[in-house]
Amino acid sequence: MKLAVPETKSPDKTSSVLGKMFRQNIQTYAIILALIFIWIFFAFLTDGNYLKAQNFSNLFRQMTVTAFLAIGMVLVIVTGNIDLSVGKLAGFVSVVVAYFQATIWTRVLPDQALAAATLSVFIGVAVGALFGVLQGYIISFLNVPSFIVTLGGMFVLNGAILLVTQGKTIPANQPYFSVIAQGYLPVAAGWILASLVVVYLYFNMFRSRQKKRAHGFVLSNIYLDLALTTFFAILVVGYVYIVNQYNGVQIPVLLLAITSVIISYMANNTRFGRYAYAIGGNRDAARLSGINIRNNIFYVFVLMGLLSGIAGVVLASYVGYGTIAAGQGYELDAIAAAILGGTSTLGGVGTIWGALIGALIMSSLSNGLQLLNVAPSWQYLLKGLVLVLAVYADVTFKKRG
Amino acid sequence: MNDDIILDIQNVTKKFPGVTALSNVSMKVQRGEIHGLCGENGAGKSTLMKILSGVYPYGTYEGEVFYNGEELRLEHSSIRHANELGISIVHQELTLVPSMTVGENVYLGKEPVEKKSINWNKLYSDTDKILARYNLDVKSQAVVRTLGVGKMQMVEIAKALSEDAQVLILDEPTSALNEVEIKKLMEILATLKANGVTIIYITHKLNEFFGITDSVTVLRDGETVTTQPTRNLSEERLVQYMVGRQMKERFPKGNRQPGEVIFEVEDLCAEDPSDPSRMVVNGVSFTLRQGEILGIAGLMGSGRTELVTTIFGEYGKVTSGRLILEGRDLKINSARDAIEHGISLVPEDRKGQGLVLMQSILKNISLPNLNQFAGVFSLDKDAELEASLYQAKSLAIKAPNLQVSCNTLSGGNQQKVVIAKWLMSRPKILIMDDPTRGVDVGAKYEIYKLMNELAERGVSIIMISSELEEVLGMSDRVMVMHDGRSNGTLDVATATQEKIMALATGINSHNHTSN
Ligand SMILES: Nc1ncnc2c1ncn2[C@@H]1O[C@H](COP(=O)(O)OP(=O)(O)OP(=O)(O)O)[C@@H](O)[C@H]1O
Ligand SMILES: [Mg+2]
């Protein structure tokens, strides 16, 4: 019998282990390479302006709304569903939030800007989550396909946006509220945060080794583990270094990072997440394993609604007002980001981190093309091409690998 | 013996990431013979056959294959190419499109065309001819989904025969067939042989080799052990070649002492979900004692699988009946309820219902058992790995590690993963629907041993099996089903294959009842 602990790696074979890791994660690496290629390409065309601190900082800020939607979309697609309503839901939340600020808080909570901003956030997220509850209920308990339900939801929300705005633009630019998408951490705070993260990374590495040892598993090569941890530490420090040259760590990016860590943890380390992947992989096998498929899919849509709510709040804060066009087409960006990040349209496969990189690719493209003053028509055209090309490259890679 | 070699495989090596499935395999097949191929799960049988049939085209393996004296180079659209050269294969796993008719499936990819459009009349009449020629009781217009597994297997074979094959490869064709169907298949193979077709035949039911094959090649761990004329072999010799050591008995002696009745099924009736007027389970009653192994025998379609899936809460509507566990009435509406009450089911169809194929062995084994490792917001993944490793080891699952996805495993190893998954759930009652289907002799023995151990520890087991020897070798009592009803329960001490067959075919209804 040939069974070895997965982490078995003998010290003298570090290079072959690296090679194997590379092959197993070829998809992830391919997309990171694509991102780097895009960055270099635009940096070259803009005489380096593209990667200067200010633009670099904006690039990440720009991706946040799509990214919030994309990380939820991963779980939706993983379970074999789709959500076409997320763009309009984020848009609807943004106009609701703007409406409360422009017309209600001024009357109910005059001169209490902080309370007003907090309540706005709360209401925005709640509206998103509630809509998720509604759609999730219809999909999982009334058995209407998610494609149909969320297509309907998209129309409904479009109408609702028109009702709330009455066709006008509503401002949402109270100072406290604007911080959500436009604020920055002070430079020192950024550094403290970075150090905490780095310490945690190393701590976590040693703790997990210790646990493995306690279980009697063969440990992976310590140098390999150290190298990987150090690599991530450098990424964090490097990022903070760059954005600190501009205004500091962007609040919306920080929010996104925290949310992503939570969702990714849920996806990998809770029953809820594991069941979602199993349902998408083989519904019958999941059912016969005693998984409550309805509940699981219901919660996935509630989570998607919640994330759309967050995205809507960030959107309102980012643009500073709510308009009838808010969130238009964002669902497609989110789906594209998830798929660029390796989520399989057939279900069962996909990662949160992949979707983040996917979202970053989308925003890197838009940002670069805008810098170059490329017409919107060409922006769409290029984005579409990149999406298909990336998936094509992925398919070919996989065949060979 | 004449020396007309139709297939000459020379030093073939095939590697997958982390696994060498075949290393330097050589094998010669005489024209017109039935050549058996045997070996343990994961020995490389299917892989070798996939090379011959173009699933792994020329260039993806090392070594040479000569077919009719010329090197076989299956390149572009290699599967079709193999077909055109006269090599047909019936794969181990079913490859039919369930939503299409039998005729559409048989002619899939080679539909008779007239003026650019499909000639449906010809397609169906040709299918009928093939079905009639081999005496298969299937209608060409029937939708495949509505057929039982046994009939589907027959359709697979008809599909392979629709081309004029010179070489027909059958990869475990009988694993889903009952005795009657197997007999029919053997007749078909004899006819084909008489017509000059060369057949390569893979099975884990070793006695089948002695009925029909002329010679047998044994593979072990991806290497050729030997090729011998069948008449020089015996079952013991074959096993010895396969596993590399002697095996004295096929069924381990257990020391079971069944206790009190723990589970009772009373007058259970369930209707067919697609046809509510039909009762698939029709008034079945039985009892199960603690630490007992109850065998359920019966032909395909006798309602065995439906009975156990109904008990498990996952079949059509239960119209009447009671389930009583440890003196209490159970209400089971879903697999979840059943598992909560300590009832587990190893399902019949490992690919469709047992496994999430794209996921790792680890995730599959732990899927129904995550509660064991779950805190409120977390999973103890190290504990999960440790427990899964333990199961994988005790079942001798052959894989480089537990992270490989299940679709790279050999059929028998996939089956072991499904069993591992349910063993981990520590059930009170373990229902196993054909648990050793496609499992090699050595591993079967391991599974039997595990069943004995479980029973000795007080777990009650319900085992469906199509192999009469297995039913007789492993059970304490045998319930025989026919047409949705229990046709009698035999004590194993007095049961014989003949008695079981008589009850299963419905002759002698309601005699012999001993319980
Ligand atoms: N696509 C694949 N990727 C990786 N490994 C594979 C793949 N297909 C087969 N293998 C491995 O190759 C070995 C031989 O598999 P194969 O399916 O040929 O076995 P087999 O003799 O047919 O077994 P069984 O009796 O269980 O059907 C196994 O270890 C299996 O895990
Ligand atoms: Mg096989």
CSV table of N, CA, C and O in Angstrom, one decimal, chain A residues 23-59:
chain,number,residue,atom,x,y,z
A,23,ARG,N,2.9,23.1,-10.5
A,23,ARG,CA,2.0,22.4,-11.5
A,23,ARG,C,0.6,22.3,-11.0
A,23,ARG,O,-0.4,22.5,-11.7
A,24,GLN,N,0.5,22.1,-9.7
A,24,GLN,CA,-0.8,21.9,-9.1
A,24,GLN,C,-1.6,23.3,-9.1
A,24,GLN,O,-2.8,23.3,-9.2
A,25,ASN,N,-0.8,24.4,-9.0
A,25,ASN,CA,-1.5,25.6,-8.9
A,25,ASN,C,-1.3,26.5,-10.1
A,25,ASN,O,-1.4,27.7,-10.1
A,26,ILE,N,-1.1,25.8,-11.2
A,26,ILE,CA,-0.7,26.5,-12.5
A,26,ILE,C,-1.7,27.5,-12.8
A,26,ILE,O,-1.4,28.6,-13.3
A,27,GLN,N,-3.0,27.3,-12.5
A,27,GLN,CA,-4.0,28.2,-12.9
A,27,GLN,C,-3.9,29.5,-12.1
A,27,GLN,O,-3.9,30.6,-12.7
A,28,THR,N,-3.6,29.4,-10.8
A,28,THR,CA,-3.4,30.6,-10.0
A,28,THR,C,-2.2,31.4,-10.5
A,28,THR,O,-2.2,32.6,-10.6
A,29,TYR,N,-1.1,30.6,-10.8
A,29,TYR,CA,0.1,31.3,-11.2
A,29,TYR,C,-0.2,32.0,-12.6
A,29,TYR,O,0.3,33.1,-12.8
A,30,ALA,N,-0.9,31.3,-13.5
A,30,ALA,CA,-1.1,31.9,-14.8
A,30,ALA,C,-1.8,33.2,-14.7
A,30,ALA,O,-1.4,34.2,-15.3
A,31,ILE,N,-2.8,33.3,-13.8
A,31,ILE,CA,-3.5,34.5,-13.7
A,31,ILE,C,-2.7,35.6,-13.0
A,31,ILE,O,-2.7,36.8,-13.4
A,32,ILE,N,-1.8,35.2,-12.1
A,32,ILE,CA,-0.9,36.2,-11.5
A,32,ILE,C,0.1,36.8,-12.5
A,32,ILE,O,0.3,38.0,-12.6
A,33,LEU,N,0.6,35.8,-13.4
A,33,LEU,CA,1.5,36.2,-14.5
A,33,LEU,C,0.7,37.2,-15.4
A,33,LEU,O,1.3,38.2,-15.8
A,34,ALA,N,-0.5,36.9,-15.7
A,34,ALA,CA,-1.3,37.8,-16.5
A,34,ALA,C,-1.4,39.2,-15.9
A,34,ALA,O,-1.2,40.2,-16.6
A,35,LEU,N,-1.7,39.2,-14.6
A,35,LEU,CA,-1.8,40.5,-13.9
A,35,LEU,C,-0.5,41.3,-14.1
A,35,LEU,O,-0.5,42.5,-14.4
A,36,ILE,N,0.6,40.6,-13.8
A,36,ILE,CA,1.9,41.3,-13.8
A,36,ILE,C,2.2,41.8,-15.3
A,36,ILE,O,2.7,42.9,-15.5
A,37,PHE,N,1.8,40.9,-16.2
A,37,PHE,CA,2.0,41.3,-17.6
A,37,PHE,C,1.2,42.6,-17.9
A,37,PHE,O,1.7,43.5,-18.5
A,38,ILE,N,0.0,42.7,-17.5
A,38,ILE,CA,-0.9,43.8,-17.7
A,38,ILE,C,-0.2,45.1,-17.1
A,38,ILE,O,-0.2,46.1,-17.7
A,39,TRP,N,0.2,44.9,-15.8
A,39,TRP,CA,0.9,46.0,-15.2
A,39,TRP,C,2.1,46.6,-15.9
A,39,TRP,O,2.2,47.8,-16.1
A,40,ILE,N,2.9,45.6,-16.3
A,40,ILE,CA,4.1,46.1,-17.0
A,40,ILE,C,3.8,46.7,-18.4
A,40,ILE,O,4.3,47.8,-18.7
A,41,PHE,N,2.8,46.2,-19.0
A,41,PHE,CA,2.3,46.7,-20.3
A,41,PHE,C,1.9,48.1,-20.2
A,41,PHE,O,2.3,49.0,-20.9
A,42,PHE,N,1.0,48.4,-19.2
A,42,PHE,CA,0.5,49.8,-19.0
A,42,PHE,C,1.6,50.7,-18.5
A,42,PHE,O,1.7,51.9,-18.8
A,43,ALA,N,2.4,50.2,-17.6
A,43,ALA,CA,3.5,51.0,-17.0
A,43,ALA,C,4.4,51.5,-18.2
A,43,ALA,O,4.8,52.7,-18.3
A,44,PHE,N,4.6,50.6,-19.1
A,44,PHE,CA,5.4,50.9,-20.3
A,44,PHE,C,4.8,52.0,-21.1
A,44,PHE,O,5.4,53.0,-21.5
A,45,LEU,N,3.5,51.9,-21.4
A,45,LEU,CA,2.8,52.8,-22.3
A,45,LEU,C,2.6,54.2,-21.6
A,45,LEU,O,2.3,55.1,-22.3
A,46,THR,N,2.6,54.2,-20.2
A,46,THR,CA,2.3,55.5,-19.6
A,46,THR,C,3.6,56.1,-18.9
A,46,THR,O,3.5,56.8,-18.0
A,47,ASP,N,4.7,55.6,-19.4
A,47,ASP,CA,6.0,56.1,-18.9
A,47,ASP,C,6.1,55.9,-17.4
A,47,ASP,O,6.6,56.7,-16.7
A,48,GLY,N,5.6,54.8,-16.9
A,48,GLY,CA,5.8,54.5,-15.5
A,48,GLY,C,4.7,55.1,-14.6
A,48,GLY,O,4.6,54.7,-13.5
A,49,ASN,N,3.9,56.0,-15.1
A,49,ASN,CA,2.9,56.6,-14.3
A,49,ASN,C,1.9,55.6,-13.7
A,49,ASN,O,1.4,55.8,-12.6
A,50,TYR,N,1.7,54.6,-14.5
A,50,TYR,CA,0.7,53.6,-14.1
A,50,TYR,C,1.0,53.0,-12.7
A,50,TYR,O,0.1,52.8,-11.9
A,51,LEU,N,2.3,52.7,-12.5
A,51,LEU,CA,2.6,52.0,-11.3
A,51,LEU,C,3.1,53.0,-10.2
A,51,LEU,O,3.6,52.6,-9.2
A,52,LYS,N,3.0,54.3,-10.4
A,52,LYS,CA,3.4,55.3,-9.4
A,52,LYS,C,2.4,55.1,-8.2
A,52,LYS,O,1.3,54.7,-8.4
A,53,ALA,N,2.9,55.5,-7.0
A,53,ALA,CA,2.1,55.3,-5.8
A,53,ALA,C,0.6,55.7,-5.9
A,53,ALA,O,-0.3,55.0,-5.6
A,54,GLN,N,0.4,56.9,-6.5
A,54,GLN,CA,-1.0,57.4,-6.5
A,54,GLN,C,-1.9,56.5,-7.3
A,54,GLN,O,-3.0,56.1,-6.9
A,55,ASN,N,-1.4,56.2,-8.5
A,55,ASN,CA,-2.3,55.4,-9.4
A,55,ASN,C,-2.4,53.9,-8.8
A,55,ASN,O,-3.5,53.3,-8.9
A,56,PHE,N,-1.3,53.4,-8.3
A,56,PHE,CA,-1.3,52.1,-7.7
A,56,PHE,C,-2.4,52.1,-6.6
A,56,PHE,O,-3.2,51.1,-6.5
A,57,SER,N,-2.4,53.1,-5.8
A,57,SER,CA,-3.4,53.2,-4.7
A,57,SER,C,-4.8,53.2,-5.3
A,57,SER,O,-5.7,52.5,-4.8
A,58,ASN,N,-5.0,54.0,-6.3
A,58,ASN,CA,-6.3,54.1,-6.9
A,58,ASN,C,-6.8,52.8,-7.5
A,58,ASN,O,-8.0,52.4,-7.5
A,59,LEU,N,-5.8,52.2,-8.2
A,59,LEU,CA,-6.1,50.9,-8.8
A,59,LEU,C,-6.8,49.9,-7.8
A,59,LEU,O,-7.8,49.3,-8.1
